[in-house]
Coordinates of C-alpha atoms and ligand atoms in Angstrom, one line a residue:
M1 CA 0.1 -0.1 0.2
A2 CA 0.9 3.4 -0.4
F3 CA 1.3 6.4 2.1
H4 CA 1.7 10.1 0.3
H5 CA 2.2 12.1 3.5
L6 CA 4.5 11.2 6.1
L7 CA 5.5 12.7 9.3
V8 CA 9.2 11.3 10.0
T9 CA 9.8 11.7 14.2
G10 CA 13.7 11.9 15.2
G11 CA 14.0 13.1 11.2
A12 CA 16.8 14.7 12.2
G13 CA 19.3 11.9 13.4
F14 CA 21.5 9.7 11.7
I15 CA 18.4 6.6 10.8
G16 CA 15.8 8.9 10.2
A17 CA 18.0 11.7 8.4
N18 CA 19.0 8.7 5.9
F19 CA 15.6 8.0 5.8
V20 CA 14.1 10.9 4.8
H21 CA 17.0 11.4 1.9
H22 CA 15.9 7.8 1.1
W23 CA 12.0 8.6 0.7
C24 CA 12.9 12.1 -1.2
R25 CA 14.8 10.4 -3.7
R26 CA 12.4 7.1 -4.2
Y27 CA 9.0 9.3 -3.6
P28 CA 9.4 12.8 -4.8
Q29 CA 5.7 13.4 -5.3
D30 CA 5.0 13.3 -1.5
R31 CA 4.7 15.0 1.4
L32 CA 7.2 15.0 3.7
V33 CA 7.5 16.5 7.4
V34 CA 9.8 16.2 9.9
L35 CA 9.5 16.7 14.0
D36 CA 12.4 16.3 16.2
A37 CA 13.5 18.0 19.2
L38 CA 17.2 18.7 17.9
T39 CA 18.4 17.1 21.1
Y40 CA 22.0 17.1 20.7
A41 CA 21.7 14.3 18.6
G42 CA 19.9 15.5 16.0
N43 CA 21.4 18.2 13.3
Y44 CA 19.3 20.3 11.3
Q45 CA 22.6 20.5 8.8
T46 CA 22.1 16.8 7.4
L47 CA 18.1 17.9 6.0
A48 CA 19.4 21.5 4.9
P49 CA 19.8 20.6 1.1
L50 CA 15.9 19.6 1.3
A51 CA 15.0 23.2 2.8
G52 CA 13.1 24.9 0.5
Q53 CA 11.4 22.2 -1.2
A54 CA 7.7 22.2 -1.9
N55 CA 6.7 18.7 -0.5
F56 CA 9.6 18.8 2.6
R57 CA 8.5 20.3 5.8
F58 CA 10.6 20.8 9.1
V59 CA 9.4 21.4 12.5
Q60 CA 11.2 21.7 15.5
G61 CA 9.4 20.6 18.5
D62 CA 8.8 17.4 21.0
I63 CA 6.8 14.0 20.5
N64 CA 5.6 14.8 24.2
D65 CA 3.8 17.9 22.9
Q66 CA 0.1 16.9 22.6
R67 CA -0.8 20.2 21.1
L68 CA 1.8 19.9 18.1
V69 CA 1.3 16.9 16.9
N70 CA -2.5 17.1 16.9
E71 CA -2.4 20.7 14.6
I72 CA 0.8 18.2 12.7
L73 CA -1.6 14.9 11.9
E74 CA -4.6 17.1 11.0
Q75 CA -3.0 20.1 9.3
E76 CA -0.9 17.8 6.6
A77 CA -3.5 14.9 6.4
I78 CA -0.6 12.4 7.8
T79 CA -1.2 9.0 6.5
A80 CA 2.0 7.2 8.4
V81 CA 4.1 8.2 11.0
V82 CA 7.5 6.7 11.0
H83 CA 8.5 7.0 14.5
F84 CA 12.5 7.3 14.7
A85 CA 12.4 10.0 17.7
A86 CA 14.5 8.5 21.1
E87 CA 17.3 8.6 22.8
S88 CA 19.7 6.1 21.6
H89 CA 23.1 6.0 22.8
V90 CA 23.5 3.5 25.6
D91 CA 26.2 5.1 27.9
R92 CA 24.2 8.4 27.8
S93 CA 21.3 6.1 29.1
I94 CA 23.5 4.2 31.8
L95 CA 24.8 8.0 32.6
G96 CA 21.4 8.9 32.8
P97 CA 18.1 7.6 32.4
V98 CA 15.8 9.9 32.3
A99 CA 15.5 11.6 28.8
C100 CA 15.1 7.9 27.6
V101 CA 12.5 7.7 29.9
Q102 CA 10.2 10.8 28.7
T103 CA 11.2 10.5 25.3
N104 CA 11.3 6.4 24.6
V105 CA 8.5 5.7 26.6
V106 CA 6.1 8.3 27.5
G107 CA 6.7 10.2 24.3
T108 CA 6.2 7.3 22.0
F109 CA 2.9 6.9 24.4
N110 CA 1.6 10.6 23.7
L111 CA 2.5 9.8 19.7
L112 CA 0.4 6.7 19.6
E113 CA -2.9 8.3 21.9
C114 CA -2.7 11.4 19.5
F115 CA -2.5 9.5 16.4
R116 CA -5.1 7.3 17.7
Q117 CA -7.7 10.0 18.7
Y118 CA -6.4 11.7 14.8
W119 CA -7.5 7.9 13.5
L120 CA -10.7 7.5 15.1
Q121 CA -11.7 10.8 13.5
Q122 CA -11.0 9.3 9.9
G123 CA -13.2 6.9 10.9
Q124 CA -10.4 3.6 11.3
A125 CA -9.7 3.5 8.0
D126 CA -7.0 1.2 7.0
Q127 CA -5.0 3.6 4.8
F128 CA -2.9 4.7 8.0
R129 CA 0.3 3.2 9.8
F130 CA 2.2 3.8 13.1
L131 CA 5.8 2.4 12.3
H132 CA 7.7 2.3 15.2
I133 CA 11.5 1.5 14.3
S134 CA 13.0 -0.4 17.2
T135 CA 16.2 -2.7 18.5
D136 CA 17.2 -5.9 18.6
E137 CA 18.9 -4.7 22.1
V138 CA 15.4 -5.1 23.3
F139 CA 15.7 -8.9 23.4
G140 CA 19.3 -8.7 25.5
S141 CA 22.1 -11.0 24.9
L142 CA 23.6 -14.3 23.4
A143 CA 25.6 -16.4 24.5
P144 CA 28.4 -17.1 21.7
T145 CA 26.5 -20.4 19.7
D146 CA 23.2 -19.0 20.4
P147 CA 20.8 -19.0 17.9
A148 CA 19.6 -15.5 16.5
F149 CA 17.1 -13.2 17.8
T150 CA 13.6 -14.4 16.0
E151 CA 10.5 -11.9 16.3
T152 CA 9.6 -14.3 19.2
T153 CA 12.6 -14.3 21.2
A154 CA 11.6 -13.1 24.8
Y155 CA 12.1 -9.6 25.9
A156 CA 15.2 -9.6 28.5
P157 CA 16.4 -5.3 28.2
N158 CA 19.9 -4.9 29.9
S159 CA 20.1 -1.0 29.7
P160 CA 18.0 1.8 30.7
Y161 CA 18.1 2.4 27.1
S162 CA 17.4 -1.0 25.5
A163 CA 14.4 -1.2 28.3
S164 CA 12.7 1.7 27.5
K165 CA 12.8 0.6 23.5
A166 CA 10.9 -2.8 24.9
G167 CA 8.4 -0.7 26.6
S168 CA 7.4 1.6 23.6
D169 CA 7.4 -1.6 22.0
H170 CA 5.2 -2.8 24.1
L171 CA 3.1 0.3 24.1
V172 CA 2.5 0.0 20.4
R173 CA 1.7 -3.7 20.3
S174 CA -1.1 -3.4 22.8
Y175 CA -2.4 -0.2 21.0
F176 CA -2.8 -3.0 17.9
H177 CA -4.6 -5.6 19.9
T178 CA -6.7 -3.0 21.8
Y179 CA -7.7 -1.1 19.6
G180 CA -6.7 -2.4 16.3
L181 CA -4.4 0.7 15.3
P182 CA -2.8 -0.2 12.3
T183 CA 1.0 -0.5 13.6
L184 CA 4.4 -1.8 12.8
I185 CA 7.4 -2.9 14.9
T186 CA 10.9 -3.5 13.0
N187 CA 13.7 -4.7 15.5
C188 CA 16.6 -3.8 13.7
S189 CA 20.5 -4.5 14.3
N190 CA 23.2 -1.7 14.6
N191 CA 23.8 0.0 12.1
Y192 CA 26.4 2.5 10.0
G193 CA 27.2 4.7 7.3
P194 CA 26.8 8.9 6.9
Y195 CA 25.3 11.1 9.3
H196 CA 26.4 8.8 12.4
F197 CA 26.7 10.9 15.6
P198 CA 30.5 11.0 17.1
E199 CA 29.9 8.9 20.5
K200 CA 28.5 5.5 18.6
L201 CA 31.8 3.3 17.9
I202 CA 32.2 3.4 14.3
P203 CA 32.6 7.8 14.0
L204 CA 34.2 7.8 17.0
M205 CA 36.9 5.5 15.8
C206 CA 37.2 7.1 12.1
I207 CA 37.4 10.4 14.3
N208 CA 39.7 9.4 16.7
I209 CA 42.1 8.5 14.1
L210 CA 42.0 12.0 12.2
Q211 CA 42.9 13.4 15.3
G212 CA 45.7 10.8 16.7
K213 CA 43.4 10.0 19.9
P214 CA 42.9 6.9 21.5
L215 CA 40.9 4.3 20.6
P216 CA 38.9 3.0 23.3
I217 CA 37.9 -0.5 23.5
Y218 CA 35.8 -1.4 26.4
G219 CA 36.8 -4.7 28.2
D220 CA 38.1 -7.6 26.4
G221 CA 36.8 -6.0 22.5
Q222 CA 35.0 -9.6 22.0
N223 CA 31.6 -8.3 22.1
V224 CA 29.8 -8.9 19.0
R225 CA 27.6 -6.6 16.7
D226 CA 25.9 -7.3 13.9
W227 CA 26.3 -4.5 11.6
L228 CA 24.0 -3.1 8.9
Y229 CA 24.3 -0.4 6.7
V230 CA 22.0 2.1 7.3
E231 CA 20.8 2.6 3.3
D232 CA 20.1 -1.6 3.5
H233 CA 17.7 -0.6 7.1
C234 CA 15.8 2.6 4.6
R235 CA 14.9 0.1 2.4
A236 CA 13.6 -2.5 4.9
L237 CA 11.8 0.2 6.4
E238 CA 10.5 1.5 3.2
T239 CA 8.9 -2.8 2.2
V240 CA 7.8 -3.0 5.8
L241 CA 5.8 0.3 5.9
R242 CA 4.2 -1.2 2.1
Q243 CA 3.7 -4.3 2.7
G244 CA 4.3 -5.9 6.0
Q245 CA 1.0 -6.7 7.7
P246 CA -0.4 -4.6 10.8
G247 CA 0.2 -5.9 14.1
E248 CA 3.2 -7.6 12.9
R249 CA 7.2 -7.3 13.3
Y250 CA 9.7 -7.8 11.3
N251 CA 13.3 -7.6 12.7
I252 CA 16.4 -6.6 10.4
G253 CA 19.5 -7.6 10.2
G254 CA 22.7 -7.5 8.4
N255 CA 23.8 -11.0 8.4
N256 CA 27.8 -9.0 9.5
E257 CA 28.5 -10.5 13.0
V258 CA 31.9 -8.8 13.9
K259 CA 33.7 -8.5 17.1
N260 CA 34.3 -4.4 18.3
L261 CA 38.4 -5.7 17.9
D262 CA 37.9 -7.5 14.4
L263 CA 36.2 -3.9 13.4
V264 CA 38.2 -1.5 14.9
Y265 CA 41.2 -3.5 13.3
L266 CA 39.3 -3.1 9.7
L267 CA 38.9 0.7 10.3
C268 CA 42.2 0.7 11.1
Q269 CA 43.1 -0.9 8.1
L270 CA 41.2 1.6 5.9
M271 CA 42.1 4.7 7.3
D272 CA 45.6 3.6 6.6
E273 CA 44.9 3.1 3.3
L274 CA 42.2 5.7 2.8
A275 CA 43.5 9.2 4.7
P276 CA 45.8 11.0 2.8
Q277 CA 47.3 12.5 6.2
L278 CA 47.3 10.8 9.6
P279 CA 48.8 12.3 12.6
V280 CA 49.5 8.2 13.6
R281 CA 50.1 5.5 11.4
P282 CA 49.3 3.0 11.3
C283 CA 47.0 4.0 13.2
Q284 CA 46.2 0.5 15.3
Q285 CA 48.8 1.9 17.7
L286 CA 46.0 4.1 19.1
I287 CA 43.6 1.3 20.2
T288 CA 43.3 1.3 23.6
F289 CA 41.5 -1.0 26.4
V290 CA 39.6 1.0 29.0
K291 CA 36.8 -0.6 31.3
D292 CA 33.7 -2.4 30.5
R293 CA 30.7 -0.4 30.0
P294 CA 28.4 -2.0 32.7
G295 CA 26.2 -4.6 31.8
H296 CA 27.9 -4.8 28.4
D297 CA 25.6 -7.1 25.9
R298 CA 27.8 -9.8 24.9
R299 CA 26.8 -10.2 21.4
Y300 CA 23.6 -9.7 19.6
A301 CA 22.3 -11.5 16.3
I302 CA 19.4 -11.4 14.3
D303 CA 17.6 -13.8 12.6
A304 CA 16.1 -11.6 9.2
S305 CA 14.5 -14.9 7.8
K306 CA 10.9 -13.4 7.9
I307 CA 11.1 -10.5 6.1
R308 CA 13.2 -12.2 3.4
R309 CA 10.7 -15.0 3.2
E310 CA 7.4 -12.6 3.2
L311 CA 8.7 -9.8 1.9
G312 CA 11.2 -10.4 0.1
W313 CA 14.0 -7.5 2.0
E314 CA 18.0 -9.1 1.8
P315 CA 20.5 -6.5 3.0
Q316 CA 22.7 -5.8 -0.2
V317 CA 25.6 -4.3 1.0
T318 CA 28.8 -6.2 2.5
V319 CA 30.3 -5.1 5.4
E320 CA 33.8 -4.5 3.9
T321 CA 32.2 -2.3 1.2
G322 CA 30.0 -0.7 3.4
L323 CA 32.8 0.4 5.8
R324 CA 35.1 1.6 3.3
K325 CA 31.9 3.9 2.1
T326 CA 31.3 5.0 5.4
V327 CA 35.4 5.9 6.2
Q328 CA 35.5 7.6 2.8
W329 CA 32.2 9.6 3.8
Y330 CA 34.2 11.1 7.2
L331 CA 37.2 11.8 5.3
D332 CA 35.1 13.4 3.1
N333 CA 32.7 15.3 5.6
E334 CA 34.9 17.0 7.5
D335 CA 32.6 19.9 7.5
W336 CA 29.4 17.9 9.0
W337 CA 31.0 16.2 11.8
R338 CA 33.7 19.0 13.0
P339 CA 30.9 21.5 14.5
L340 CA 29.1 17.9 16.8
L341 CA 32.8 18.0 18.6
S342 CA 31.2 20.7 21.2
A343 CA 31.6 21.7 24.7
E344 CA 29.1 19.9 25.6
Y345 CA 30.3 16.6 23.7
Q346 CA 33.6 17.4 25.3
A347 CA 31.8 17.7 28.7
Y348 CA 30.4 13.6 27.8
Y349 CA 33.4 12.3 26.6
Q350 CA 35.6 13.4 29.8
Q351 CA 32.3 11.9 31.7
A352 CA 31.9 8.6 30.0
Y353 CA 35.8 7.8 28.9
D354 CA 37.8 9.5 31.9
L355 CA 40.2 10.0 29.9
D356 CA 41.6 13.5 28.5
P357 CA 39.8 14.2 25.3
K358 CA 41.8 16.7 23.3
Ligands
NAD401 P1 19.7 9.6 16.9 O1 20.2 9.8 18.3 O2 21.1 9.7 16.0 O3 18.8 10.3 16.5 C1 17.7 10.6 17.4 C2 17.0 11.6 16.7 O4 15.8 12.0 17.8 C3 17.3 13.0 16.9 O5 17.6 14.0 15.6 C4 16.6 13.5 18.1 O6 17.1 14.8 18.2 C5 15.2 13.2 17.9 N1 14.7 13.3 19.3 C6 15.1 13.0 20.2 N2 14.4 13.0 21.2 C7 13.0 13.8 20.6 C8 11.4 14.2 21.5 N3 11.7 14.3 22.5 N4 11.1 15.0 20.6 C9 11.5 14.7 19.0 N5 12.8 14.3 18.7 C10 13.3 13.7 19.4 O7 19.3 7.7 17.0 P2 19.5 6.8 15.5 O8 20.7 6.0 16.2 O9 18.9 7.7 14.6 O10 18.3 5.9 15.8 C11 16.9 6.3 15.4 C12 15.9 5.2 15.7 O11 16.3 4.3 15.7 C13 15.7 5.2 17.5 O12 14.4 5.1 18.0 C14 16.5 3.7 17.9 O13 16.5 3.4 18.9 C15 16.5 3.1 17.1 N6 17.3 2.2 16.6 C16 18.7 2.9 15.9 C17 20.0 1.7 15.9 C18 21.3 2.1 15.6 O14 22.1 1.2 15.1 N7 21.8 3.3 15.3 C19 19.2 0.5 15.6 C20 17.9 -0.2 15.5 C21 17.5 0.6 16.1
DAU402 O1 22.0 -3.0 18.6 C1 21.0 -1.8 17.9 C2 21.7 -1.0 19.0 O2 23.3 -0.3 18.4 C3 20.4 0.6 18.8 O3 19.8 0.3 19.5 C4 21.3 1.6 19.4 O4 20.8 2.8 19.2 C5 23.3 2.1 18.8 O5 23.3 3.2 19.4 C6 24.0 0.9 19.1 O6 23.8 0.6 19.8 P1 25.3 -0.1 20.7 O7 25.8 0.4 22.3 O8 25.9 -1.8 20.1 O9 26.3 1.0 19.9 P2 27.9 1.6 19.9 O10 28.2 2.3 18.6 O11 27.4 2.3 21.4 O12 28.9 0.7 20.6 C7 29.2 -1.2 19.7 C8 30.1 -1.6 20.6 O13 31.3 -1.1 20.8 C9 29.3 -1.9 21.5 O14 29.7 -3.2 22.2 C10 30.2 -1.0 22.9 C11 31.0 -0.7 21.9 N1 32.0 0.2 22.3 C12 31.8 1.6 22.1 C13 32.1 2.5 22.7 C14 30.9 4.2 22.1 C15 33.7 0.4 22.3 O15 34.1 -0.9 22.5 N2 34.0 1.9 22.8 C16 33.3 2.6 22.9 O16 33.8 3.7 22.6

């Protein structure tokens, strides 16, 4: 089914902005409204190329603002909400969990409730969707030989971040079962690619290498993540929105399980090869083991056979190709990431790593 008036929450963040650009390329006639609070993680510059296009509107605001959300739904005759807005960083959720609960749980609840009231006014038509973007972290941690997470794996979140995402998933699920609201949930593995905020592993390593700073590896570096190139995720979300069955959930993953330390070695090799100038070369000399993240999940892995079987989606970008593109993007786009290393970011870095970030 086609949806032509989209409200994208969190569209100035990493995945949301990639999704907005993806959708505008694919469906240039569609109306796209982005609602984003522009927290530290939101960056209007990422969307600036779309400013001035008649079909695009950016609203700076909070998903907790009931009046604003109602106004957008009605004024823009929204048919699909694509909900990315969240506090997304595990380490920040450990340092201070309040914002996580406020946005991820309460904010999602507000959005659901506004959308339900609006949908009721439209006669409960089937021509509407609420797509909730969630994470594999809700399933907890796997041992090395455990089978990958499926859509029926029990929830076992281990951080305030993943617990708040689990709470939001449960609310979305309940709105389908109780009210029949046409909802969809996706649980995706770790994304990487352009416009990724510097606090996350891959951009952090790229930017630290360029500055000759230590590359902090938590614990023994043997934790495993299943990496997915962000454009593959955007294609999956497009597929789920247009073809997914209301009330269903879909796991999305890259089939790319990599240990953190191996991933950082790969990034170092790529940087040595692609960067014209580096303060320290070979840059793997910068690798530094630091204290582990509290409650650090050992392994995530996604079984994405349902979305492949039912909707025909598969990842297209291998980790080798995706990482090469990503490293090149950070080399070419210093103008994008340099301003994000703000005083607020330096203070966060200092607190999180207990290292001198200068
Ligand atoms: P991000 O932190 O880069 O972006 C989040 C965006 O939400 C920012 O633009 C921020 O300004 C906005 N936002 C935060 N609070 C808001 C509020 N109260 N009202 C309006 N806007 C608000 O996050 P991301 O990495 O792009 O993740 C997007 C979504 O995808 C999240 O829901 C996350 O849980 C989920 N997810 C992320 C990954 C990943 O690897 N990054 C993987 C799976 C799922
Ligand atoms: O799995 C999906 C999740 O992936 C999303 O739900 C989250 O929003 C997203 O942030 C991401 O969470 P992770 O905690 O897996 O990503 P992060 O980039 O923070 O860390 C990846 C791994 O690298 C993790 O095992 C912790 C480790 N790490 C991270 C940082 C920032 C380090 O060893 N050193 C670091 O400095």
